[in-house]
Amino acid sequence: EIASFGDPCWDVASTFQSYFLYWIDFEIFNQYNSVNTETYQGIRLEQIKPSIQVFWNSYKEQMGYAKNEEEKKLQKTMQFCALKLIHTCMESVKGQSQMPASSAKMLQLSLNILSKPTQAINQLIIN
């Protein structure tokens, strides 16, 4: 990863993962920090999706992907993102007696992405 060129999809997956962690962390924060949920609802996926879409659209244009190549790259990127979420989850539970709620959500999101990649892409990125 550091000594040579890597797969660009891994780098894009890192960006997607950052967005999803931001979304998950705010949801967990609200549950455990006495936030008035009537007036504050945290960060919703609908709030971060436009930024994810702008990032992806700019990236694919700069890369010059053909339509069929774009779909394959996005699917690969999402699979890498799921793996990055699992890795982050494993790091977050090290030395813990219980799994944090955010880690459980990361695992669930990873499972959803890996089990139904097309549906995940549509729900998390495209639509």
PDB file of C-alpha atoms in Angstrom:
ATOM      1  CA  GLU A   1       0.000   0.000   0.000  1.00  0.00           C
ATOM      2  CA  ILE A   2       2.763   2.447   0.842  1.00  0.00           C
ATOM      3  CA  ALA A   3       5.677   1.002  -1.171  1.00  0.00           C
ATOM      4  CA  SER A   4       4.004   0.843  -4.562  1.00  0.00           C
ATOM      5  CA  PHE A   5       0.925   1.780  -6.526  1.00  0.00           C
ATOM      6  CA  GLY A   6      -2.253   0.232  -5.233  1.00  0.00           C
ATOM      7  CA  ASP A   7      -5.726  -0.246  -6.561  1.00  0.00           C
ATOM      8  CA  PRO A   8      -7.418   3.170  -6.848  1.00  0.00           C
ATOM      9  CA  CYS A   9     -10.702   1.540  -5.811  1.00  0.00           C
ATOM     10  CA  TRP A  10      -9.162   1.027  -2.361  1.00  0.00           C
ATOM     11  CA  ASP A  11      -8.542   4.764  -2.041  1.00  0.00           C
ATOM     12  CA  VAL A  12     -12.082   5.603  -3.107  1.00  0.00           C
ATOM     13  CA  ALA A  13     -13.372   2.974  -0.667  1.00  0.00           C
ATOM     14  CA  SER A  14     -11.495   4.808   2.086  1.00  0.00           C
ATOM     15  CA  THR A  15     -13.389   7.971   1.244  1.00  0.00           C
ATOM     16  CA  PHE A  16     -16.737   6.154   1.195  1.00  0.00           C
ATOM     17  CA  GLN A  17     -15.872   4.514   4.510  1.00  0.00           C
ATOM     18  CA  SER A  18     -15.195   7.922   6.054  1.00  0.00           C
ATOM     19  CA  TYR A  19     -18.637   9.131   5.050  1.00  0.00           C
ATOM     20  CA  PHE A  20     -20.323   6.012   6.404  1.00  0.00           C
ATOM     21  CA  LEU A  21     -18.407   6.168   9.695  1.00  0.00           C
ATOM     22  CA  TYR A  22     -19.466   9.793  10.104  1.00  0.00           C
ATOM     23  CA  TRP A  23     -23.083   8.741   9.571  1.00  0.00           C
ATOM     24  CA  ILE A  24     -22.814   5.780  11.992  1.00  0.00           C
ATOM     25  CA  ASP A  25     -20.952   7.733  14.680  1.00  0.00           C
ATOM     26  CA  PHE A  26     -23.524  10.531  14.806  1.00  0.00           C
ATOM     27  CA  GLU A  27     -26.339   8.019  15.088  1.00  0.00           C
ATOM     28  CA  ILE A  28     -24.615   6.271  17.998  1.00  0.00           C
ATOM     29  CA  PHE A  29     -23.686   9.593  19.642  1.00  0.00           C
ATOM     30  CA  ASN A  30     -27.352  10.600  19.744  1.00  0.00           C
ATOM     31  CA  GLN A  31     -28.396   7.362  21.407  1.00  0.00           C
ATOM     32  CA  TYR A  32     -25.974   7.708  24.319  1.00  0.00           C
ATOM     33  CA  ASN A  33     -25.604  11.432  24.925  1.00  0.00           C
ATOM     34  CA  SER A  34     -29.017  12.728  25.965  1.00  0.00           C
ATOM     35  CA  VAL A  35     -29.582  14.520  22.691  1.00  0.00           C
ATOM     36  CA  ASN A  36     -33.087  15.885  22.310  1.00  0.00           C
ATOM     37  CA  THR A  37     -34.192  13.688  19.415  1.00  0.00           C
ATOM     38  CA  GLU A  38     -37.310  15.782  18.901  1.00  0.00           C
ATOM     39  CA  THR A  39     -35.215  18.710  17.716  1.00  0.00           C
ATOM     40  CA  TYR A  40     -31.922  17.076  16.682  1.00  0.00           C
ATOM     41  CA  GLN A  41     -31.821  13.975  14.541  1.00  0.00           C
ATOM     42  CA  GLY A  42     -28.088  13.765  13.866  1.00  0.00           C
ATOM     43  CA  ILE A  43     -26.657  13.119  10.456  1.00  0.00           C
ATOM     44  CA  ARG A  44     -28.937  11.230   8.118  1.00  0.00           C
ATOM     45  CA  LEU A  45     -27.789   9.336   5.070  1.00  0.00           C
ATOM     46  CA  GLU A  46     -29.808  11.706   2.907  1.00  0.00           C
ATOM     47  CA  GLN A  47     -27.621  14.552   4.158  1.00  0.00           C
ATOM     48  CA  ILE A  48     -24.316  12.972   3.168  1.00  0.00           C
ATOM     49  CA  LYS A  49     -25.392  11.243  -0.045  1.00  0.00           C
ATOM     50  CA  PRO A  50     -25.161  14.372  -2.212  1.00  0.00           C
ATOM     51  CA  SER A  51     -21.532  14.802  -1.190  1.00  0.00           C
ATOM     52  CA  ILE A  52     -20.791  11.119  -1.844  1.00  0.00           C
ATOM     53  CA  GLN A  53     -22.443  11.416  -5.252  1.00  0.00           C
ATOM     54  CA  VAL A  54     -20.465  14.538  -6.179  1.00  0.00           C
ATOM     55  CA  PHE A  55     -17.254  12.815  -5.110  1.00  0.00           C
ATOM     56  CA  TRP A  56     -18.015   9.651  -7.105  1.00  0.00           C
ATOM     57  CA  ASN A  57     -19.204  11.538 -10.193  1.00  0.00           C
ATOM     58  CA  SER A  58     -16.094  13.726 -10.200  1.00  0.00           C
ATOM     59  CA  TYR A  59     -13.836  10.730  -9.670  1.00  0.00           C
ATOM     60  CA  LYS A  60     -15.348   8.611 -12.448  1.00  0.00           C
ATOM     61  CA  GLU A  61     -15.221  11.553 -14.875  1.00  0.00           C
ATOM     62  CA  GLN A  62     -11.548  12.160 -14.099  1.00  0.00           C
ATOM     63  CA  MET A  63     -10.832   8.450 -14.571  1.00  0.00           C
ATOM     64  CA  GLY A  64     -12.753   8.402 -17.872  1.00  0.00           C
ATOM     65  CA  TYR A  65     -14.663   5.224 -17.105  1.00  0.00           C
ATOM     66  CA  ALA A  66     -16.999   3.832 -19.737  1.00  0.00           C
ATOM     67  CA  LYS A  67     -20.503   3.031 -18.410  1.00  0.00           C
ATOM     68  CA  ASN A  68     -19.899  -0.734 -18.092  1.00  0.00           C
ATOM     69  CA  GLU A  69     -16.500  -0.123 -16.470  1.00  0.00           C
ATOM     70  CA  GLU A  70     -17.985   2.409 -14.053  1.00  0.00           C
ATOM     71  CA  GLU A  71     -20.461  -0.142 -12.692  1.00  0.00           C
ATOM     72  CA  LYS A  72     -17.718  -2.736 -12.139  1.00  0.00           C
ATOM     73  CA  LYS A  73     -15.441  -0.195 -10.445  1.00  0.00           C
ATOM     74  CA  LEU A  74     -18.209   1.055  -8.180  1.00  0.00           C
ATOM     75  CA  GLN A  75     -19.120  -2.486  -7.149  1.00  0.00           C
ATOM     76  CA  LYS A  76     -15.468  -3.311  -6.424  1.00  0.00           C
ATOM     77  CA  THR A  77     -15.106  -0.056  -4.494  1.00  0.00           C
ATOM     78  CA  MET A  78     -18.143  -0.844  -2.366  1.00  0.00           C
ATOM     79  CA  GLN A  79     -16.799  -4.327  -1.618  1.00  0.00           C
ATOM     80  CA  PHE A  80     -13.501  -2.765  -0.542  1.00  0.00           C
ATOM     81  CA  CYS A  81     -15.467  -0.283   1.573  1.00  0.00           C
ATOM     82  CA  ALA A  82     -17.210  -3.179   3.332  1.00  0.00           C
ATOM     83  CA  LEU A  83     -13.826  -4.769   4.055  1.00  0.00           C
ATOM     84  CA  LYS A  84     -12.503  -1.467   5.404  1.00  0.00           C
ATOM     85  CA  LEU A  85     -15.537  -1.207   7.703  1.00  0.00           C
ATOM     86  CA  ILE A  86     -14.890  -4.733   8.994  1.00  0.00           C
ATOM     87  CA  HIS A  87     -11.245  -3.837   9.587  1.00  0.00           C
ATOM     88  CA  THR A  88     -12.226  -0.695  11.489  1.00  0.00           C
ATOM     89  CA  CYS A  89     -14.675  -2.734  13.541  1.00  0.00           C
ATOM     90  CA  MET A  90     -11.960  -5.236  14.451  1.00  0.00           C
ATOM     91  CA  GLU A  91      -9.696  -2.391  15.539  1.00  0.00           C
ATOM     92  CA  SER A  92     -12.449  -0.833  17.648  1.00  0.00           C
ATOM     93  CA  VAL A  93     -13.182  -4.004  19.650  1.00  0.00           C
ATOM     94  CA  LYS A  94      -9.579  -4.810  20.503  1.00  0.00           C
ATOM     95  CA  GLY A  95      -9.303  -4.993  24.275  1.00  0.00           C
ATOM     96  CA  GLN A  96     -13.033  -4.360  24.784  1.00  0.00           C
ATOM     97  CA  SER A  97     -15.222  -6.684  26.840  1.00  0.00           C
ATOM     98  CA  GLN A  98     -18.260  -5.732  24.740  1.00  0.00           C
ATOM     99  CA  MET A  99     -18.694  -4.707  21.159  1.00  0.00           C
ATOM    100  CA  PRO A 100     -19.544  -1.013  20.829  1.00  0.00           C
ATOM    101  CA  ALA A 101     -22.849  -0.257  19.131  1.00  0.00           C
ATOM    102  CA  SER A 102     -21.012   1.537  16.324  1.00  0.00           C
ATOM    103  CA  SER A 103     -18.999  -1.617  15.608  1.00  0.00           C
ATOM    104  CA  ALA A 104     -22.157  -3.691  15.373  1.00  0.00           C
ATOM    105  CA  LYS A 105     -23.565  -1.158  12.902  1.00  0.00           C
ATOM    106  CA  MET A 106     -20.341  -1.282  10.864  1.00  0.00           C
ATOM    107  CA  LEU A 107     -20.614  -5.067  10.650  1.00  0.00           C
ATOM    108  CA  GLN A 108     -24.265  -4.888   9.654  1.00  0.00           C
ATOM    109  CA  LEU A 109     -23.531  -2.331   6.948  1.00  0.00           C
ATOM    110  CA  SER A 110     -20.645  -4.484   5.690  1.00  0.00           C
ATOM    111  CA  LEU A 111     -22.864  -7.545   5.556  1.00  0.00           C
ATOM    112  CA  ASN A 112     -25.533  -5.623   3.665  1.00  0.00           C
ATOM    113  CA  ILE A 113     -22.995  -4.334   1.137  1.00  0.00           C
ATOM    114  CA  LEU A 114     -21.378  -7.736   0.582  1.00  0.00           C
ATOM    115  CA  SER A 115     -24.680  -9.651   0.475  1.00  0.00           C
ATOM    116  CA  LYS A 116     -26.516  -7.301  -1.877  1.00  0.00           C
ATOM    117  CA  PRO A 117     -23.958  -5.044  -3.577  1.00  0.00           C
ATOM    118  CA  THR A 118     -26.270  -3.680  -6.256  1.00  0.00           C
ATOM    119  CA  GLN A 119     -28.962  -2.798  -3.724  1.00  0.00           C
ATOM    120  CA  ALA A 120     -26.337  -1.238  -1.437  1.00  0.00           C
ATOM    121  CA  ILE A 121     -24.971   0.888  -4.277  1.00  0.00           C
ATOM    122  CA  ASN A 122     -28.454   2.071  -5.150  1.00  0.00           C
ATOM    123  CA  GLN A 123     -29.366   2.905  -1.545  1.00  0.00           C
ATOM    124  CA  LEU A 124     -26.059   4.355  -0.358  1.00  0.00           C
ATOM    125  CA  ILE A 125     -24.615   6.016  -3.446  1.00  0.00           C
ATOM    126  CA  ILE A 126     -26.864   6.330  -6.498  1.00  0.00           C
ATOM    127  CA  ASN A 127     -30.470   7.020  -5.473  1.00  0.00           C
TER     128      ASN A 127
END
